[in-house]
Amino acid sequence: MNLGLKEMWRQKRKFSLIFVITLLIVLLSTLITGLADGLAYDNGATFCELDVESFQLADDADGQLTRSFIELPTPDALTPLGVKSMTLVHGTKKQDATLFTLPKDSTIGPELDLAVGDVLVDPSFLGDVEIGDTVRDFTSGYAFTVVGTTDGRYSHAPVIWATQDTWKAFQTSSGQPAYVSAWLGKADTSLAPMTKQEVVEAVPGYTAEQGTFMMMRGFLLFIGAFILTAFFYMLTLQKLPELGILKAIGIRPRVIGTALVIQVMVTVLTASLLATVLTGLTGTFVPDAIPFRFDLGNVLAYGAIMAVLSLIGTLLPLWKLRRLDAADALGGIGQ
């Protein structure tokens, strides 16, 4: 261990360059992870806040709440959930939102001590609309009164919360048949049972977004490990005469190999920890319009993957060290 650290200290310029490049690659990966987590949360933040794990949806809904139409009445043991995408109009302004409804006395979601027609909106809904304003559904003309705020996002759009009484009044005024989008809770029904995570993954665009970011992170980790391997392999070739001397005076190859592994791990782990700190700081400065979310567990996980891949990459220079003959190295051969 001392051998590897002493070499890093004496050749600060070389190892500083390697460290900076490793840091930038890991930092880019952690920033992309933050964006991916932010988009995932922005797609299904409302579900994350619901204190329930089981959803009962219509069989033909493909897991999408806005496609699920279940006729009433709801079994006593389950809680009805209404979900509907709509375009709301305020003056000349239009804004997309998703209506979520629960019974007034439900403890699964936000507290809904609301009158019929009153709604709580996500803060991102406010702007042209203020507390106390009335907005209308563009299709049916039904009026909602904004009386407060509560966090809620679905499919990258703000959520408005109302009671089940408002849901029934909205359906009656628009001439729609009475239905709910899901029953919440566990029970033996003829519907399609789904977990909270399955419902989130069924949100339109979720799988494509996360798959894209997963591929980007995978390529970044692979490229980073490849570059780090190339750097240390070239350093090993440059040090062949010195390594030959070490072998000639009786230093075992295991000691030299351990020094190399220590150098790789110190570089990657330090870069990963610094990238984690920088990513956390970035999350405090990112505008609210950008769905960035710092998840320490995910960031550390990708740092650990980078460390493992880099450790695997040391097999190439270690293989070169194992084949090194002291006499050839001292004679300038062994390339």
mmCIF file of C-alpha atoms in Angstrom:
data_model
loop_
_atom_site.group_PDB
_atom_site.id
_atom_site.type_symbol
_atom_site.label_atom_id
_atom_site.label_comp_id
_atom_site.label_asym_id
_atom_site.label_seq_id
_atom_site.Cartn_x
_atom_site.Cartn_y
_atom_site.Cartn_z
ATOM 1 C CA MET A 1 0.000 0.000 0.000
ATOM 2 C CA ASN A 2 2.766 2.447 0.923
ATOM 3 C CA LEU A 3 4.485 1.781 -2.393
ATOM 4 C CA GLY A 4 1.408 2.814 -4.381
ATOM 5 C CA LEU A 5 0.659 5.917 -2.304
ATOM 6 C CA LYS A 6 4.271 7.096 -2.367
ATOM 7 C CA GLU A 7 4.353 6.816 -6.151
ATOM 8 C CA MET A 8 1.136 8.843 -6.402
ATOM 9 C CA TRP A 9 2.661 11.539 -4.196
ATOM 10 C CA ARG A 10 5.914 11.724 -6.160
ATOM 11 C CA GLN A 11 4.136 11.816 -9.521
ATOM 12 C CA LYS A 12 1.374 14.223 -8.550
ATOM 13 C CA ARG A 13 0.975 15.715 -12.022
ATOM 14 C CA LYS A 14 0.343 12.402 -13.761
ATOM 15 C CA PHE A 15 -2.059 11.111 -11.172
ATOM 16 C CA SER A 16 -3.804 14.495 -10.861
ATOM 17 C CA LEU A 17 -4.628 14.362 -14.577
ATOM 18 C CA ILE A 18 -5.972 10.826 -14.225
ATOM 19 C CA PHE A 19 -7.984 11.892 -11.179
ATOM 20 C CA VAL A 20 -9.555 14.902 -12.927
ATOM 21 C CA ILE A 21 -10.598 12.831 -15.956
ATOM 22 C CA THR A 22 -12.042 10.123 -13.678
ATOM 23 C CA LEU A 23 -13.863 12.765 -11.623
ATOM 24 C CA LEU A 24 -15.452 14.321 -14.707
ATOM 25 C CA ILE A 25 -16.661 10.944 -15.987
ATOM 26 C CA VAL A 26 -18.095 9.917 -12.600
ATOM 27 C CA LEU A 27 -19.615 13.381 -12.100
ATOM 28 C CA LEU A 28 -21.351 13.227 -15.479
ATOM 29 C CA SER A 29 -22.720 9.812 -14.540
ATOM 30 C CA THR A 30 -24.023 11.019 -11.157
ATOM 31 C CA LEU A 31 -25.602 14.124 -12.714
ATOM 32 C CA ILE A 32 -27.389 11.958 -15.272
ATOM 33 C CA THR A 33 -28.500 9.745 -12.384
ATOM 34 C CA GLY A 34 -29.957 12.826 -10.672
ATOM 35 C CA LEU A 35 -31.852 13.778 -13.824
ATOM 36 C CA ALA A 36 -33.132 10.227 -14.276
ATOM 37 C CA ASP A 37 -34.316 10.065 -10.659
ATOM 38 C CA GLY A 38 -35.901 13.488 -11.020
ATOM 39 C CA LEU A 39 -37.821 12.495 -14.139
ATOM 40 C CA ALA A 40 -38.900 9.223 -12.519
ATOM 41 C CA TYR A 41 -40.207 11.101 -9.481
ATOM 42 C CA ASP A 42 -41.867 13.748 -11.665
ATOM 43 C CA ASN A 43 -43.687 10.969 -13.503
ATOM 44 C CA GLY A 44 -45.175 9.379 -10.402
ATOM 45 C CA ALA A 45 -44.590 11.644 -7.404
ATOM 46 C CA THR A 46 -48.262 11.438 -6.445
ATOM 47 C CA PHE A 47 -48.062 7.651 -6.068
ATOM 48 C CA CYS A 48 -44.983 7.957 -3.856
ATOM 49 C CA GLU A 49 -47.041 10.053 -1.429
ATOM 50 C CA LEU A 50 -49.931 7.597 -1.265
ATOM 51 C CA ASP A 51 -49.915 5.375 1.810
ATOM 52 C CA VAL A 52 -50.933 2.245 -0.088
ATOM 53 C CA GLU A 53 -49.083 -0.472 -1.997
ATOM 54 C CA SER A 54 -51.870 -2.346 -3.809
ATOM 55 C CA PHE A 55 -53.902 -1.056 -6.762
ATOM 56 C CA GLN A 56 -56.824 -2.810 -8.459
ATOM 57 C CA LEU A 57 -57.215 -1.659 -12.090
ATOM 58 C CA ALA A 58 -59.360 -2.701 -15.029
ATOM 59 C CA ASP A 59 -57.867 -5.634 -16.976
ATOM 60 C CA ASP A 60 -57.731 -3.726 -20.264
ATOM 61 C CA ALA A 61 -56.056 -0.593 -18.818
ATOM 62 C CA ASP A 62 -52.465 -1.832 -19.274
ATOM 63 C CA GLY A 63 -51.657 -0.430 -15.853
ATOM 64 C CA GLN A 64 -52.581 3.151 -16.807
ATOM 65 C CA LEU A 65 -54.981 4.828 -14.402
ATOM 66 C CA THR A 66 -56.337 7.216 -17.033
ATOM 67 C CA ARG A 67 -57.430 4.193 -19.108
ATOM 68 C CA SER A 68 -59.010 2.295 -16.230
ATOM 69 C CA PHE A 69 -62.799 2.502 -15.951
ATOM 70 C CA ILE A 70 -64.369 0.526 -13.100
ATOM 71 C CA GLU A 71 -68.106 0.721 -12.508
ATOM 72 C CA LEU A 72 -69.358 1.579 -9.056
ATOM 73 C CA PRO A 73 -70.088 0.598 -6.336
ATOM 74 C CA THR A 74 -66.741 0.117 -4.593
ATOM 75 C CA PRO A 75 -66.336 -2.749 -2.100
ATOM 76 C CA ASP A 76 -66.349 -1.581 1.530
ATOM 77 C CA ALA A 77 -62.847 -2.942 2.172
ATOM 78 C CA LEU A 78 -61.289 -0.861 -0.632
ATOM 79 C CA THR A 79 -60.817 2.856 -1.281
ATOM 80 C CA PRO A 80 -61.926 4.369 -4.611
ATOM 81 C CA LEU A 81 -59.463 6.491 -6.576
ATOM 82 C CA GLY A 82 -60.516 8.683 -9.479
ATOM 83 C CA VAL A 83 -57.948 9.853 -12.048
ATOM 84 C CA LYS A 84 -58.580 11.913 -15.162
ATOM 85 C CA SER A 85 -56.323 13.958 -17.434
ATOM 86 C CA MET A 86 -57.798 17.294 -18.418
ATOM 87 C CA THR A 87 -57.064 20.716 -19.841
ATOM 88 C CA LEU A 88 -58.040 23.517 -17.474
ATOM 89 C CA VAL A 89 -58.862 27.026 -18.679
ATOM 90 C CA HIS A 90 -58.370 30.276 -16.764
ATOM 91 C CA GLY A 91 -59.235 33.308 -18.849
ATOM 92 C CA THR A 92 -57.337 32.854 -22.098
ATOM 93 C CA LYS A 93 -54.741 30.521 -20.555
ATOM 94 C CA LYS A 94 -54.862 26.730 -20.800
ATOM 95 C CA GLN A 95 -52.924 24.286 -18.673
ATOM 96 C CA ASP A 96 -52.793 20.499 -18.602
ATOM 97 C CA ALA A 97 -53.302 18.777 -15.271
ATOM 98 C CA THR A 98 -54.462 15.463 -13.845
ATOM 99 C CA LEU A 99 -57.386 15.268 -11.455
ATOM 100 C CA PHE A 100 -56.963 12.835 -8.540
ATOM 101 C CA THR A 101 -59.811 12.163 -6.132
ATOM 102 C CA LEU A 102 -60.204 10.248 -2.879
ATOM 103 C CA PRO A 103 -62.978 10.062 -0.280
ATOM 104 C CA LYS A 104 -63.061 13.078 2.030
ATOM 105 C CA ASP A 105 -62.231 11.008 5.125
ATOM 106 C CA SER A 106 -59.420 9.015 3.471
ATOM 107 C CA THR A 107 -56.015 8.941 5.170
ATOM 108 C CA ILE A 108 -54.217 7.419 2.174
ATOM 109 C CA GLY A 109 -53.402 10.725 0.480
ATOM 110 C CA PRO A 110 -53.433 14.420 1.399
ATOM 111 C CA GLU A 111 -56.018 15.783 3.793
ATOM 112 C CA LEU A 112 -59.070 16.641 1.685
ATOM 113 C CA ASP A 113 -61.312 18.727 3.940
ATOM 114 C CA LEU A 114 -62.838 20.321 0.849
ATOM 115 C CA ALA A 115 -66.272 21.338 -0.369
ATOM 116 C CA VAL A 116 -67.646 20.081 -3.676
ATOM 117 C CA GLY A 117 -65.766 21.792 -6.506
ATOM 118 C CA ASP A 118 -62.775 22.817 -4.354
ATOM 119 C CA VAL A 119 -59.332 21.539 -5.303
ATOM 120 C CA LEU A 120 -55.758 21.535 -4.000
ATOM 121 C CA VAL A 121 -53.146 22.061 -6.698
ATOM 122 C CA ASP A 122 -49.453 21.375 -7.069
ATOM 123 C CA PRO A 123 -47.446 24.630 -6.610
ATOM 124 C CA SER A 124 -46.261 24.353 -10.240
ATOM 125 C CA PHE A 125 -49.881 24.891 -11.297
ATOM 126 C CA LEU A 126 -49.845 28.385 -9.845
ATOM 127 C CA GLY A 127 -48.673 31.343 -11.891
ATOM 128 C CA ASP A 128 -51.429 32.771 -14.006
ATOM 129 C CA VAL A 129 -53.721 30.974 -11.561
ATOM 130 C CA GLU A 130 -53.785 32.062 -7.911
ATOM 131 C CA ILE A 131 -55.431 30.772 -4.744
ATOM 132 C CA GLY A 132 -59.126 31.615 -4.892
ATOM 133 C CA ASP A 133 -59.335 31.578 -8.694
ATOM 134 C CA THR A 134 -61.764 29.399 -10.627
ATOM 135 C CA VAL A 135 -60.609 27.178 -13.480
ATOM 136 C CA ARG A 136 -62.810 25.252 -15.885
ATOM 137 C CA ASP A 137 -62.406 21.912 -17.606
ATOM 138 C CA PHE A 138 -62.076 22.707 -21.318
ATOM 139 C CA THR A 139 -64.185 19.698 -22.385
ATOM 140 C CA SER A 140 -67.089 19.758 -19.929
ATOM 141 C CA GLY A 141 -66.957 23.322 -18.621
ATOM 142 C CA TYR A 142 -67.065 22.114 -15.008
ATOM 143 C CA ALA A 143 -65.654 24.743 -12.627
ATOM 144 C CA PHE A 144 -63.049 24.044 -9.944
ATOM 145 C CA THR A 145 -62.062 26.528 -7.247
ATOM 146 C CA VAL A 146 -58.404 26.547 -6.186
ATOM 147 C CA VAL A 147 -58.335 26.716 -2.380
ATOM 148 C CA GLY A 148 -54.811 25.548 -1.544
ATOM 149 C CA THR A 149 -51.692 23.653 -2.577
ATOM 150 C CA THR A 150 -50.215 20.204 -2.061
ATOM 151 C CA ASP A 151 -47.319 18.520 -3.865
ATOM 152 C CA GLY A 152 -48.353 16.171 -6.647
ATOM 153 C CA ARG A 153 -47.059 15.329 -10.119
ATOM 154 C CA TYR A 154 -48.222 12.764 -12.668
ATOM 155 C CA SER A 155 -46.725 12.220 -16.133
ATOM 156 C CA HIS A 156 -44.752 15.492 -15.884
ATOM 157 C CA ALA A 157 -47.919 17.503 -15.256
ATOM 158 C CA PRO A 158 -49.307 19.042 -12.046
ATOM 159 C CA VAL A 159 -51.948 17.158 -10.075
ATOM 160 C CA ILE A 160 -55.102 18.714 -8.647
ATOM 161 C CA TRP A 161 -56.710 16.936 -5.701
ATOM 162 C CA ALA A 162 -60.440 16.838 -4.959
ATOM 163 C CA THR A 163 -62.875 14.735 -2.975
ATOM 164 C CA GLN A 164 -64.895 11.817 -4.294
ATOM 165 C CA ASP A 165 -67.987 14.024 -4.009
ATOM 166 C CA THR A 166 -66.433 16.431 -6.507
ATOM 167 C CA TRP A 167 -65.602 13.460 -8.748
ATOM 168 C CA LYS A 168 -69.260 12.375 -8.765
ATOM 169 C CA ALA A 169 -70.470 15.930 -9.379
ATOM 170 C CA PHE A 170 -68.028 16.325 -12.258
ATOM 171 C CA GLN A 171 -69.216 13.078 -13.878
ATOM 172 C CA THR A 172 -72.875 14.051 -13.475
ATOM 173 C CA SER A 173 -72.392 17.528 -14.959
ATOM 174 C CA SER A 174 -70.426 16.215 -17.925
ATOM 175 C CA GLY A 175 -72.847 13.373 -18.615
ATOM 176 C CA GLN A 176 -70.232 10.669 -17.995
ATOM 177 C CA PRO A 177 -71.120 7.266 -16.541
ATOM 178 C CA ALA A 178 -70.219 6.764 -12.889
ATOM 179 C CA TYR A 179 -66.852 5.018 -12.563
ATOM 180 C CA VAL A 180 -63.599 5.061 -10.618
ATOM 181 C CA SER A 181 -60.088 4.500 -11.946
ATOM 182 C CA ALA A 182 -58.840 2.095 -9.269
ATOM 183 C CA TRP A 183 -59.628 0.466 -5.979
ATOM 184 C CA LEU A 184 -56.877 0.820 -3.409
ATOM 185 C CA GLY A 185 -56.086 -2.035 -1.069
ATOM 186 C CA LYS A 186 -55.781 -5.818 -1.111
ATOM 187 C CA ALA A 187 -58.800 -7.969 -1.918
ATOM 188 C CA ASP A 188 -59.891 -10.849 -4.126
ATOM 189 C CA THR A 189 -61.427 -9.164 -7.149
ATOM 190 C CA SER A 190 -61.808 -9.823 -10.853
ATOM 191 C CA LEU A 191 -59.595 -6.797 -11.569
ATOM 192 C CA ALA A 192 -55.863 -6.625 -12.312
ATOM 193 C CA PRO A 193 -53.874 -6.259 -9.062
ATOM 194 C CA MET A 194 -50.745 -4.105 -9.348
ATOM 195 C CA THR A 195 -48.125 -2.739 -6.987
ATOM 196 C CA LYS A 196 -47.324 0.947 -6.619
ATOM 197 C CA GLN A 197 -44.075 0.550 -8.578
ATOM 198 C CA GLU A 198 -45.849 -1.264 -11.410
ATOM 199 C CA VAL A 199 -48.367 1.563 -11.688
ATOM 200 C CA VAL A 200 -45.547 4.128 -11.796
ATOM 201 C CA GLU A 201 -43.724 2.165 -14.500
ATOM 202 C CA ALA A 202 -46.937 2.056 -16.553
ATOM 203 C CA VAL A 203 -47.105 5.862 -16.736
ATOM 204 C CA PRO A 204 -46.704 6.856 -20.416
ATOM 205 C CA GLY A 205 -43.069 7.582 -21.263
ATOM 206 C CA TYR A 206 -41.627 6.268 -17.977
ATOM 207 C CA THR A 207 -40.007 3.111 -19.358
ATOM 208 C CA ALA A 208 -38.570 4.875 -22.419
ATOM 209 C CA GLU A 209 -37.077 7.682 -20.324
ATOM 210 C CA GLN A 210 -35.499 5.421 -17.749
ATOM 211 C CA GLY A 211 -34.230 3.006 -20.421
ATOM 212 C CA THR A 212 -32.502 5.876 -22.235
ATOM 213 C CA PHE A 213 -30.805 7.120 -19.089
ATOM 214 C CA MET A 214 -29.826 3.581 -18.117
ATOM 215 C CA MET A 215 -28.093 3.109 -21.458
ATOM 216 C CA MET A 216 -26.301 6.454 -21.123
ATOM 217 C CA ARG A 217 -25.059 5.614 -17.632
ATOM 218 C CA GLY A 218 -23.941 2.172 -18.747
ATOM 219 C CA PHE A 219 -21.880 3.577 -21.624
ATOM 220 C CA LEU A 220 -20.365 6.240 -19.360
ATOM 221 C CA LEU A 221 -19.313 3.692 -16.758
ATOM 222 C CA PHE A 222 -17.856 1.384 -19.409
ATOM 223 C CA ILE A 223 -15.976 4.223 -21.158
ATOM 224 C CA GLY A 224 -14.704 5.549 -17.826
ATOM 225 C CA ALA A 225 -13.385 2.149 -16.764
ATOM 226 C CA PHE A 226 -11.803 1.652 -20.222
ATOM 227 C CA ILE A 227 -10.031 5.037 -20.088
ATOM 228 C CA LEU A 228 -8.770 4.376 -16.574
ATOM 229 C CA THR A 229 -7.464 0.958 -17.642
ATOM 230 C CA ALA A 230 -5.676 2.507 -20.617
ATOM 231 C CA PHE A 231 -4.042 5.152 -18.416
ATOM 232 C CA PHE A 232 -2.688 2.654 -15.908
ATOM 233 C CA TYR A 233 -1.610 0.237 -18.617
ATOM 234 C CA MET A 234 0.447 2.991 -20.277
ATOM 235 C CA LEU A 235 1.922 3.950 -16.906
ATOM 236 C CA THR A 236 2.872 0.320 -16.359
ATOM 237 C CA LEU A 237 4.658 0.192 -19.736
ATOM 238 C CA GLN A 238 6.547 3.382 -18.905
ATOM 239 C CA LYS A 239 7.684 1.956 -15.568
ATOM 240 C CA LEU A 240 8.946 -1.399 -16.828
ATOM 241 C CA PRO A 241 12.630 -0.656 -16.108
ATOM 242 C CA GLU A 242 11.826 0.499 -12.554
ATOM 243 C CA LEU A 243 9.543 -2.486 -12.011
ATOM 244 C CA GLY A 244 12.323 -4.749 -13.295
ATOM 245 C CA ILE A 245 14.671 -3.347 -10.651
ATOM 246 C CA LEU A 246 12.074 -3.976 -7.937
ATOM 247 C CA LYS A 247 11.719 -7.594 -9.045
ATOM 248 C CA ALA A 248 15.481 -7.988 -9.275
ATOM 249 C CA ILE A 249 15.990 -6.907 -5.645
ATOM 250 C CA GLY A 250 13.379 -9.374 -4.452
ATOM 251 C CA ILE A 251 10.101 -7.414 -4.355
ATOM 252 C CA ARG A 252 7.331 -9.904 -5.035
ATOM 253 C CA PRO A 253 4.951 -9.323 -7.951
ATOM 254 C CA ARG A 254 2.062 -9.453 -5.476
ATOM 255 C CA VAL A 255 3.390 -6.335 -3.723
ATOM 256 C CA ILE A 256 3.735 -4.461 -7.033
ATOM 257 C CA GLY A 257 0.279 -5.585 -8.132
ATOM 258 C CA THR A 258 -1.244 -4.516 -4.804
ATOM 259 C CA ALA A 259 0.302 -1.061 -5.255
ATOM 260 C CA LEU A 260 -1.390 -0.773 -8.667
ATOM 261 C CA VAL A 261 -4.775 -1.826 -7.302
ATOM 262 C CA ILE A 262 -4.433 0.671 -4.439
ATOM 263 C CA GLN A 263 -3.728 3.473 -6.919
ATOM 264 C CA VAL A 264 -6.792 2.606 -8.986
ATOM 265 C CA MET A 265 -9.096 2.326 -5.974
ATOM 266 C CA VAL A 266 -7.849 5.550 -4.350
ATOM 267 C CA THR A 267 -8.386 7.409 -7.637
ATOM 268 C CA VAL A 268 -11.878 6.030 -8.306
ATOM 269 C CA LEU A 269 -13.198 6.142 -4.745
ATOM 270 C CA THR A 270 -11.949 9.686 -4.134
ATOM 271 C CA ALA A 271 -13.427 10.809 -7.463
ATOM 272 C CA SER A 272 -16.741 9.079 -6.623
ATOM 273 C CA LEU A 273 -16.994 10.701 -3.187
ATOM 274 C CA LEU A 274 -16.170 14.149 -4.562
ATOM 275 C CA ALA A 275 -18.635 13.655 -7.432
ATOM 276 C CA THR A 276 -21.321 12.720 -4.881
ATOM 277 C CA VAL A 277 -20.704 15.936 -2.937
ATOM 278 C CA LEU A 278 -20.755 18.048 -6.116
ATOM 279 C CA THR A 279 -23.962 16.350 -7.291
ATOM 280 C CA GLY A 280 -25.618 17.082 -3.951
ATOM 281 C CA LEU A 281 -24.578 20.734 -4.192
ATOM 282 C CA THR A 282 -25.842 20.878 -7.771
ATOM 283 C CA GLY A 283 -29.277 19.767 -6.589
ATOM 284 C CA THR A 284 -29.557 22.902 -4.421
ATOM 285 C CA PHE A 285 -28.917 25.233 -7.377
ATOM 286 C CA VAL A 286 -30.924 23.526 -10.123
ATOM 287 C CA PRO A 287 -34.078 25.522 -11.037
ATOM 288 C CA ASP A 288 -37.410 24.006 -10.061
ATOM 289 C CA ALA A 289 -38.292 23.700 -13.749
ATOM 290 C CA ILE A 290 -35.600 21.006 -14.128
ATOM 291 C CA PRO A 291 -36.685 17.682 -12.554
ATOM 292 C CA PHE A 292 -33.424 16.947 -10.714
ATOM 293 C CA ARG A 293 -33.465 14.704 -7.631
ATOM 294 C CA PHE A 294 -30.449 13.764 -5.511
ATOM 295 C CA ASP A 295 -30.789 10.194 -4.257
ATOM 296 C CA LEU A 296 -27.694 9.360 -2.202
ATOM 297 C CA GLY A 297 -28.237 5.610 -2.496
ATOM 298 C CA ASN A 298 -28.403 5.641 -6.304
ATOM 299 C CA VAL A 299 -25.412 7.971 -6.645
ATOM 300 C CA LEU A 300 -23.261 5.829 -4.342
ATOM 301 C CA ALA A 301 -24.402 2.693 -6.168
ATOM 302 C CA TYR A 302 -23.108 3.992 -9.511
ATOM 303 C CA GLY A 303 -19.872 5.081 -7.850
ATOM 304 C CA ALA A 304 -19.473 1.534 -6.535
ATOM 305 C CA ILE A 305 -20.167 0.077 -10.001
ATOM 306 C CA MET A 306 -17.477 2.363 -11.432
ATOM 307 C CA ALA A 307 -15.040 1.113 -8.785
ATOM 308 C CA VAL A 308 -15.810 -2.539 -9.580
ATOM 309 C CA LEU A 309 -15.418 -2.014 -13.343
ATOM 310 C CA SER A 310 -12.144 -0.162 -12.788
ATOM 311 C CA LEU A 311 -10.911 -2.974 -10.564
ATOM 312 C CA ILE A 312 -11.715 -5.466 -13.326
ATOM 313 C CA GLY A 313 -9.829 -3.204 -15.729
ATOM 314 C CA THR A 314 -6.651 -3.551 -13.657
ATOM 315 C CA LEU A 315 -6.426 -7.166 -14.839
ATOM 316 C CA LEU A 316 -4.698 -5.980 -18.033
ATOM 317 C CA PRO A 317 -1.780 -4.136 -16.381
ATOM 318 C CA LEU A 318 -1.614 -6.865 -13.713
ATOM 319 C CA TRP A 319 -1.268 -9.445 -16.481
ATOM 320 C CA LYS A 320 1.603 -7.377 -17.918
ATOM 321 C CA LEU A 321 3.271 -7.243 -14.507
ATOM 322 C CA ARG A 322 2.939 -11.000 -14.067
ATOM 323 C CA ARG A 323 4.682 -11.665 -17.401
ATOM 324 C CA LEU A 324 7.431 -9.136 -16.657
ATOM 325 C CA ASP A 325 10.933 -10.589 -16.655
ATOM 326 C CA ALA A 326 13.421 -8.534 -14.605
ATOM 327 C CA ALA A 327 16.323 -9.121 -17.012
ATOM 328 C CA ASP A 328 14.288 -8.103 -20.066
ATOM 329 C CA ALA A 329 12.930 -5.005 -18.325
ATOM 330 C CA LEU A 330 16.416 -3.883 -17.245
ATOM 331 C CA GLY A 331 17.656 -4.453 -20.794
ATOM 332 C CA GLY A 332 14.887 -2.278 -22.277
ATOM 333 C CA ILE A 333 13.021 -5.222 -23.815
ATOM 334 C CA GLY A 334 9.702 -6.729 -22.683
ATOM 335 C CA GLN A 335 7.483 -4.403 -24.708
#
